[in-house]
N, CA, C and O of each residue as an XYZ file, in Angstrom:
484
protein
N      85.298    113.529     95.901
C      86.324    113.146     96.359
C      86.810    111.600     95.711
O      86.018    110.881     95.100
N      87.859    111.334     95.892
C      88.623    109.929     95.173
C      88.908    109.272     96.150
O      89.579    109.830     97.018
N      88.555    108.071     96.312
C      89.134    107.102     97.361
C      89.555    105.829     96.620
O      88.952    105.329     95.671
N      90.757    105.349     97.231
C      91.403    104.081     96.324
C      91.554    103.339     97.628
O      92.078    103.812     98.637
N      91.012    102.057     97.503
C      91.008    100.495     98.394
C      91.662     99.449     97.957
O      91.261     98.790     96.998
N      93.171     99.076     98.876
C      93.440     98.366     97.994
C      93.065     96.619     98.605
O      91.973     96.612     99.173
N      93.504     95.720     98.592
C      93.280     94.387     99.002
C      94.206     93.219     98.350
O      95.028     93.399     97.452
N      93.939     92.135     98.910
C      95.060     91.023     98.798
C      96.154     90.682     99.314
O      96.532     89.511     99.349
N      96.934     91.858     99.873
C      98.275     91.423    100.884
C      97.746     90.426    101.788
O      96.573     90.077    101.916
N      98.881     89.975    102.461
C      98.773     88.703    103.539
C     100.631     88.154    103.581
O     101.691     88.599    103.140
N     100.255     87.142    104.259
C     101.470     86.241    104.338
C     101.833     85.193    103.439
O     100.960     84.379    103.136
N     102.932     85.086    102.985
C     103.140     84.075    101.962
C     104.597     83.335    102.269
O     105.629     83.751    102.795
N     104.351     82.504    101.903
C     106.182     81.501    102.103
C     106.985     82.172    100.420
O     106.444     82.493     99.362
N     108.293     82.164    100.801
C     109.087     82.463     99.541
C     108.837     81.154     98.756
O     108.878     79.981     99.128
N     108.487     81.876     97.201
C     108.255     81.165     95.998
C     107.008     81.352     95.907
O     106.512     80.953     94.853
N     106.123     81.959     96.862
C     104.821     81.763     96.657
C     103.980     82.831     95.807
O     104.737     83.558     95.163
N     102.694     83.107     95.638
C     101.988     83.978     94.944
C     100.781     85.036     95.643
O     100.051     84.608     96.536
N     100.689     86.145     95.242
C      99.778     87.034     95.780
C      99.284     87.631     94.729
O     100.012     87.818     93.754
N      97.951     88.043     94.730
C      97.213     88.865     93.811
C      96.611     90.369     94.446
O      95.477     90.421     94.923
N      97.277     91.261     94.405
C      96.511     92.578     94.745
C      95.715     93.335     93.858
O      95.978     93.402     92.657
N      94.696     93.945     94.414
C      93.635     94.425     93.617
C      93.784     95.907     94.487
O      94.258     95.953     95.621
N      93.243     97.206     93.668
C      93.014     98.108     93.904
C      91.998     99.046     93.221
O      92.141     99.472     92.076
N      90.952     99.329     94.036
C      89.914    100.038     93.302
C      89.870    101.173     93.380
O      90.374    101.576     94.428
N      89.396    102.121     92.584
C      89.337    103.480     92.567
C      88.056    104.131     92.552
O      87.485    103.910     91.484
N      87.197    105.063     93.570
C      85.556    105.236     93.451
C      85.709    106.597     93.715
O      86.791    107.165     93.864
N      84.323    107.235     93.781
C      84.409    108.508     94.002
C      83.639    109.749     92.706
O      82.579    109.538     92.117
N      84.106    110.409     92.614
C      84.002    111.266     91.540
C      85.006    111.059     90.725
O      86.139    111.332     91.121
N      84.835    110.622     89.636
C      86.172    110.332     88.297
C      85.364    110.596     87.140
O      84.293    110.054     86.867
N      86.006    111.527     86.445
C      85.583    111.689     85.174
C      86.883    110.863     84.185
O      86.465    110.332     83.156
N      88.098    110.772     84.410
C      88.972    109.780     83.752
C      90.190    109.341     84.330
O      90.792    110.317     84.778
N      90.855    108.191     84.522
C      92.173    108.144     85.106
C      93.094    107.761     84.297
O      92.904    106.760     83.606
N      94.277    108.483     84.220
C      95.346    108.494     83.430
C      96.249    106.756     84.156
O      95.731    105.645     84.274
N      97.536    107.148     84.461
C      98.059    106.031     85.276
C      97.508    105.837     86.153
O      96.934    106.682     86.840
N      97.569    104.250     86.404
C      97.401    103.613     87.544
C      98.782    103.180     88.233
O      99.580    103.372     87.316
N      99.373    102.800     89.111
C     100.611    101.704     89.352
C     100.282    101.264     91.309
O      99.333    101.371     92.085
N     101.451    100.847     91.358
C     101.535    100.566     92.758
C     103.205    100.833     92.802
O     104.088    100.671     91.960
N     103.203    101.276     94.067
C     104.730    101.688     94.940
C     104.808    100.750     96.079
O     103.726    100.334     96.494
N     105.716    100.404     96.571
C     105.805     99.786     97.974
C     106.930    100.462     98.803
O     107.854    101.125     98.331
N     106.677    100.154    100.282
C     107.914    100.622    101.117
C     108.254     99.358    102.218
O     107.609     98.405    102.656
N     109.246     99.743    102.359
C     109.702     98.397    103.357
C     110.295     99.371    104.520
O     110.724    100.506    104.313
N     110.240     98.737    105.735
C     110.549     99.631    107.017
C     111.751     99.879    106.863
O     112.519     98.991    106.494
N     112.240    101.356    107.157
C     112.921    101.701    107.191
C     113.801    102.382    105.598
O     114.899    102.938    105.566
N     112.962    102.122    104.542
C     113.288    102.332    103.286
C     112.699    103.413    102.722
O     111.773    103.892    103.377
N     113.013    104.021    101.526
C     112.118    104.812    100.902
C     111.132    104.191     99.991
O     111.394    103.158     99.374
N     110.147    104.731     99.913
C     108.917    104.455     98.917
C     109.670    104.151     97.615
O     110.574    104.859     97.172
N     109.202    103.017     97.040
C     109.992    102.755     95.619
C     108.523    102.538     94.202
O     107.483    101.940     94.476
N     108.696    102.941     93.285
C     108.068    102.335     92.280
C     108.270    100.747     91.954
O     109.355    100.207     91.739
N     106.731     99.987     91.967
C     107.197     98.532     91.534
C     106.458     98.667     89.949
O     106.942     98.158     88.938
N     105.420     99.321     89.983
C     104.859     99.281     88.270
C     104.325    100.338     87.911
O     104.187    101.151     88.825
N     104.032    100.591     87.103
C     102.392    101.768     86.501
C     102.184    100.985     85.022
O     102.872    100.317     84.250
N     100.943    101.435     85.106
C      99.801    100.949     84.049
C      99.508    102.074     83.122
O      99.361    102.990     83.932
N      99.389    102.419     82.343
C      98.788    103.385     81.469
C      97.304    103.081     81.242
O      96.928    101.934     81.481
N      96.404    104.007     80.799
C      95.305    104.009     80.466
C      95.199    102.729     79.065
O      94.440    101.760     79.058
N      95.793    102.956     78.420
C      95.944    102.027     77.471
C      96.139    100.661     77.875
O      95.861     99.796     77.044
N      96.588    100.296     79.056
C      97.461     99.112     79.473
C      98.933     98.938     79.252
O      99.516     97.889     79.527
N      99.638    100.218     78.643
C     101.255     99.724     78.882
C     101.738     99.669     80.071
O     101.215    100.340     80.960
N     102.786     98.893     80.313
C     103.235     98.843     81.725
C     104.912     98.799     81.555
O     105.616     98.487     80.595
N     105.232     99.249     82.906
C     106.679     99.688     83.113
C     107.193     98.757     84.554
O     106.403     98.770     85.497
N     108.286     98.092     84.688
C     108.390     97.756     85.857
C     109.872     97.891     86.643
O     110.919     97.620     86.055
N     109.847     98.198     87.594
C     111.153     97.997     88.494
C     112.078     96.853     88.084
O     111.646     95.712     87.917
N     113.293     97.169     87.936
C     113.536     95.974     87.734
C     114.160     94.608     88.442
O     114.763     93.577     88.143
N     113.553     95.367     89.687
C     113.639     94.039     91.082
C     112.625     93.128     90.697
O     112.772     91.973     91.097
N     111.572     93.405     89.968
C     110.541     92.657     89.592
C     110.358     92.137     88.432
O     109.517     91.241     88.352
N     110.961     92.481     87.436
C     110.411     92.269     85.953
C     110.674     90.354     86.073
O     111.494     89.676     86.692
N     109.774     90.084     85.348
C     109.747     88.480     84.951
C     108.911     87.929     86.401
O     108.660     86.741     86.603
N     108.615     88.845     87.171
C     108.041     88.090     88.536
C     106.640     88.313     88.744
O     105.742     87.506     88.986
N     106.616     89.839     88.574
C     105.160     90.232     89.009
C     104.564     91.073     87.460
O     105.250     91.569     86.567
N     103.203     91.001     87.566
C     102.499     91.373     86.175
C     101.506     92.486     86.608
O     100.634     92.135     87.403
N     101.515     93.787     86.194
C     100.024     94.399     86.370
C      99.305     94.446     85.183
O      99.602     94.288     83.999
N      98.332     94.692     85.763
C      96.726     94.806     84.367
C      95.834     95.711     85.177
O      95.791     95.842     86.400
N      94.985     96.431     84.039
C      93.783     96.981     84.753
C      92.726     96.947     83.873
O      92.711     96.799     82.651
N      91.711     97.131     84.800
C      90.199     97.203     84.166
C      89.675     98.511     84.169
O      89.208     99.112     85.137
N      89.801     98.945     82.887
C      89.016    100.598     83.022
C      87.750    100.615     83.464
O      87.521    101.369     84.409
N      86.809     99.936     82.995
C      85.531     99.882     83.325
C      85.070     99.637     84.966
O      84.083    100.021     85.595
N      85.998     98.996     85.263
C      86.051     99.180     86.909
C      87.099     99.944     87.755
O      87.203     99.754     88.966
N      87.831    100.772     87.100
C      88.776    101.213     87.710
C      89.827    100.683     89.034
O      90.089    100.904     90.216
N      90.219     99.757     87.777
C      90.564     98.882     89.005
C      91.665     98.562     88.540
O      91.494     98.216     87.371
N      93.023     98.470     88.921
C      94.290     97.620     88.994
C      94.648     96.866     89.550
O      94.546     96.968     90.772
N      95.336     95.554     88.903
C      95.623     94.648     89.732
C      96.918     94.208     89.619
O      97.267     94.168     88.439
N      97.952     93.785     90.571
C      99.174     93.242     90.769
C      99.643     91.553     91.188
O      99.938     90.951     92.220
N      99.538     91.299     90.031
C     100.072     89.385     90.100
C     101.319     89.336     90.474
O     102.322     89.536     89.789
N     101.211     88.996     91.857
C     103.216     88.467     92.284
C     103.526     87.447     92.345
O     102.881     86.799     93.169
N     104.452     86.796     91.705
C     104.459     85.119     91.355
C     106.203     85.342     92.116
O     106.863     86.374     92.239
N     106.478     84.137     92.452
C     108.200     83.765     92.714
C     108.612     84.943     94.041
O     109.668     85.561     94.179
N     107.212     84.983     95.023
C     107.988     86.320     95.828
C     108.893     85.907     96.653
O     108.817     84.763     97.101
N     110.105     86.908     97.077
C     110.660     86.617     98.082
C     110.988     87.632     99.438
O     110.392     88.684     99.674
N     111.569     87.318     99.871
C     111.402     88.056    101.411
C     111.822     89.422    101.456
O     111.588     90.258    102.328
N     112.555     89.545    100.265
C     113.070     91.265    100.203
C     111.694     91.874     99.385
O     111.517     93.092     99.346
N     110.771     90.960     98.760
C     109.372     92.204     98.687
C     108.535     91.949     99.512
O     107.343     91.918     99.205
N     109.063     91.659    101.006
C     108.278     92.131    102.056
C     108.212     93.861    102.197
O     109.237     94.536    102.293
N     106.747     94.479    102.191
C     106.610     95.883    102.060
C     105.155     96.294    102.255
O     104.262     95.541    101.866
N     104.957     97.131    102.677
C     103.164     97.947    102.249
C     103.288     98.130    101.060
O     104.194     98.794    100.556
N     102.317     97.517    100.406
C     102.036     97.984     98.780
C     101.111     98.772     98.691
O      99.982     98.317     98.873
N     101.281    100.301     98.363
C     100.311    101.270     97.699
C     100.203    101.356     96.753
O     101.161    101.219     95.993
N      98.510    101.729     96.171
C      98.264    101.758     94.643
C      97.973    103.629     94.454
O      97.305    104.281     95.257
N      98.305    103.911     93.848
C      98.036    105.246     92.870
C      97.355    105.423     91.789
O      97.554    104.575     90.919
N      96.611    106.252     91.551
C      96.191    106.496     90.542
C      95.577    108.469     90.030
O      94.815    109.287     90.547
N      96.363    108.444     88.921
C      96.391    110.015     88.439
C      95.010    110.207     87.867
O      94.666    109.808     86.755
N      94.122    110.963     88.868
C      92.439    110.983     88.012
C      91.998    112.784     87.689
O      92.383    113.775     88.309
N      91.408    112.728     86.933
C      91.159    113.913     86.136
C      89.492    113.730     86.900
O      88.986    112.610     86.831
N      88.856    114.648     87.472
C      87.807    114.607     88.331
C      86.317    115.219     87.500
O      85.180    114.821     87.754
N      86.592    116.023     86.713
C      85.680    116.649     85.985
C      86.577    116.804     84.638
O      87.802    116.698     84.682
N      85.912    117.045     83.518
C      86.286    117.588     82.015
C      87.508    118.375     82.249
O      88.605    117.978     81.858
N      87.322    119.586     82.940
C      87.830    120.555     83.181
C      88.962    120.695     84.155
O      89.646    121.686     84.411
N      89.007    119.419     84.660
C      90.172    119.699     85.863
C      91.576    119.393     86.001
O      91.935    118.564     85.165
N      92.175    119.652     86.511
C      93.388    119.057     86.499
C      93.397    117.567     86.983
O      92.565    116.861     87.554
N      94.633    117.380     86.541
C      94.950    115.603     86.977
C      95.552    115.621     88.776
O      96.423    116.430     89.096
N      95.208    115.054     89.374
C      95.627    115.000     90.553
C      96.192    113.552     90.727
O      95.797    112.715     89.915
N      97.071    113.169     91.695
C      97.354    111.983     91.948
C      96.649    111.325     93.620
O      97.296    111.691     94.601
N      95.847    110.740     93.804
C      95.617    109.833     94.677
C      95.810    108.606     94.662
O      95.716    107.890     93.664
N      96.253    108.074     96.359
C      96.710    107.254     97.169
C      95.696    106.359     97.749
O      94.575    106.735     98.093
N      96.227    104.925     97.858
C      95.449    104.305     98.910
C      96.220    104.090    100.088
O      97.383    104.463    100.244
N      95.554    103.503    100.866
C      96.091    103.198    102.145
C      97.249    102.038    102.435
O      98.127    102.110    103.294
N      97.094    101.285    101.786
C      98.342    100.492    101.578
C      98.053     98.854    102.200
O      97.458     98.574    103.240
N      98.545     98.102    101.417
C      98.268     96.736    102.296
C      99.400     96.076    102.469
O     100.351     96.290    101.717
N      99.482     95.029    103.650
C     100.998     94.689    103.938
C     101.026     93.164    103.214
O     100.154     92.295    103.184
N     102.478     93.199    102.605
C     102.521     91.701    102.175
C     104.183     91.765    102.789
O     105.037     92.650    102.855
N     104.110     90.367    103.170
C     104.740     89.453    103.719
C     105.077     88.525    103.308
O     104.185     87.755    102.951
N     106.953     87.944    103.072
C     107.252     87.009    102.516
C     107.961     86.439    103.242
O     109.050     86.979    103.434
N     107.697     85.203    103.916
C     108.737     84.032    104.967
C     109.837     83.613    104.190
O     109.720     83.387    102.986
N     110.678     83.520    104.679
C     111.767     82.879    103.916
C     111.637     81.568    104.712
O     112.375     80.615    104.459
């Protein structure tokens, strides 16, 4: 099995910063993309950012210039530095990883349980 565990969420005032981490563990041969989604109450889950195994990133327009994603392949970890936070960033943030568990296996997407980020105005 593969487990993803997020940490770093919390309550912050508008304009503040938070740093999220997500660690993948278990039977892992390799990880392709890792990324972050978020889901606010009553809204659909939306992509925040994706990070390739080589470190290339893409971001949702709503977070460009404010959020920075990175990963440590040796630690199977992806990070999300969130600066200049806005109340509309309030959501549950979920990480995902596209994992190959053995050399011959298919790639499956695994998800974490999510971490709550609340930005007060």
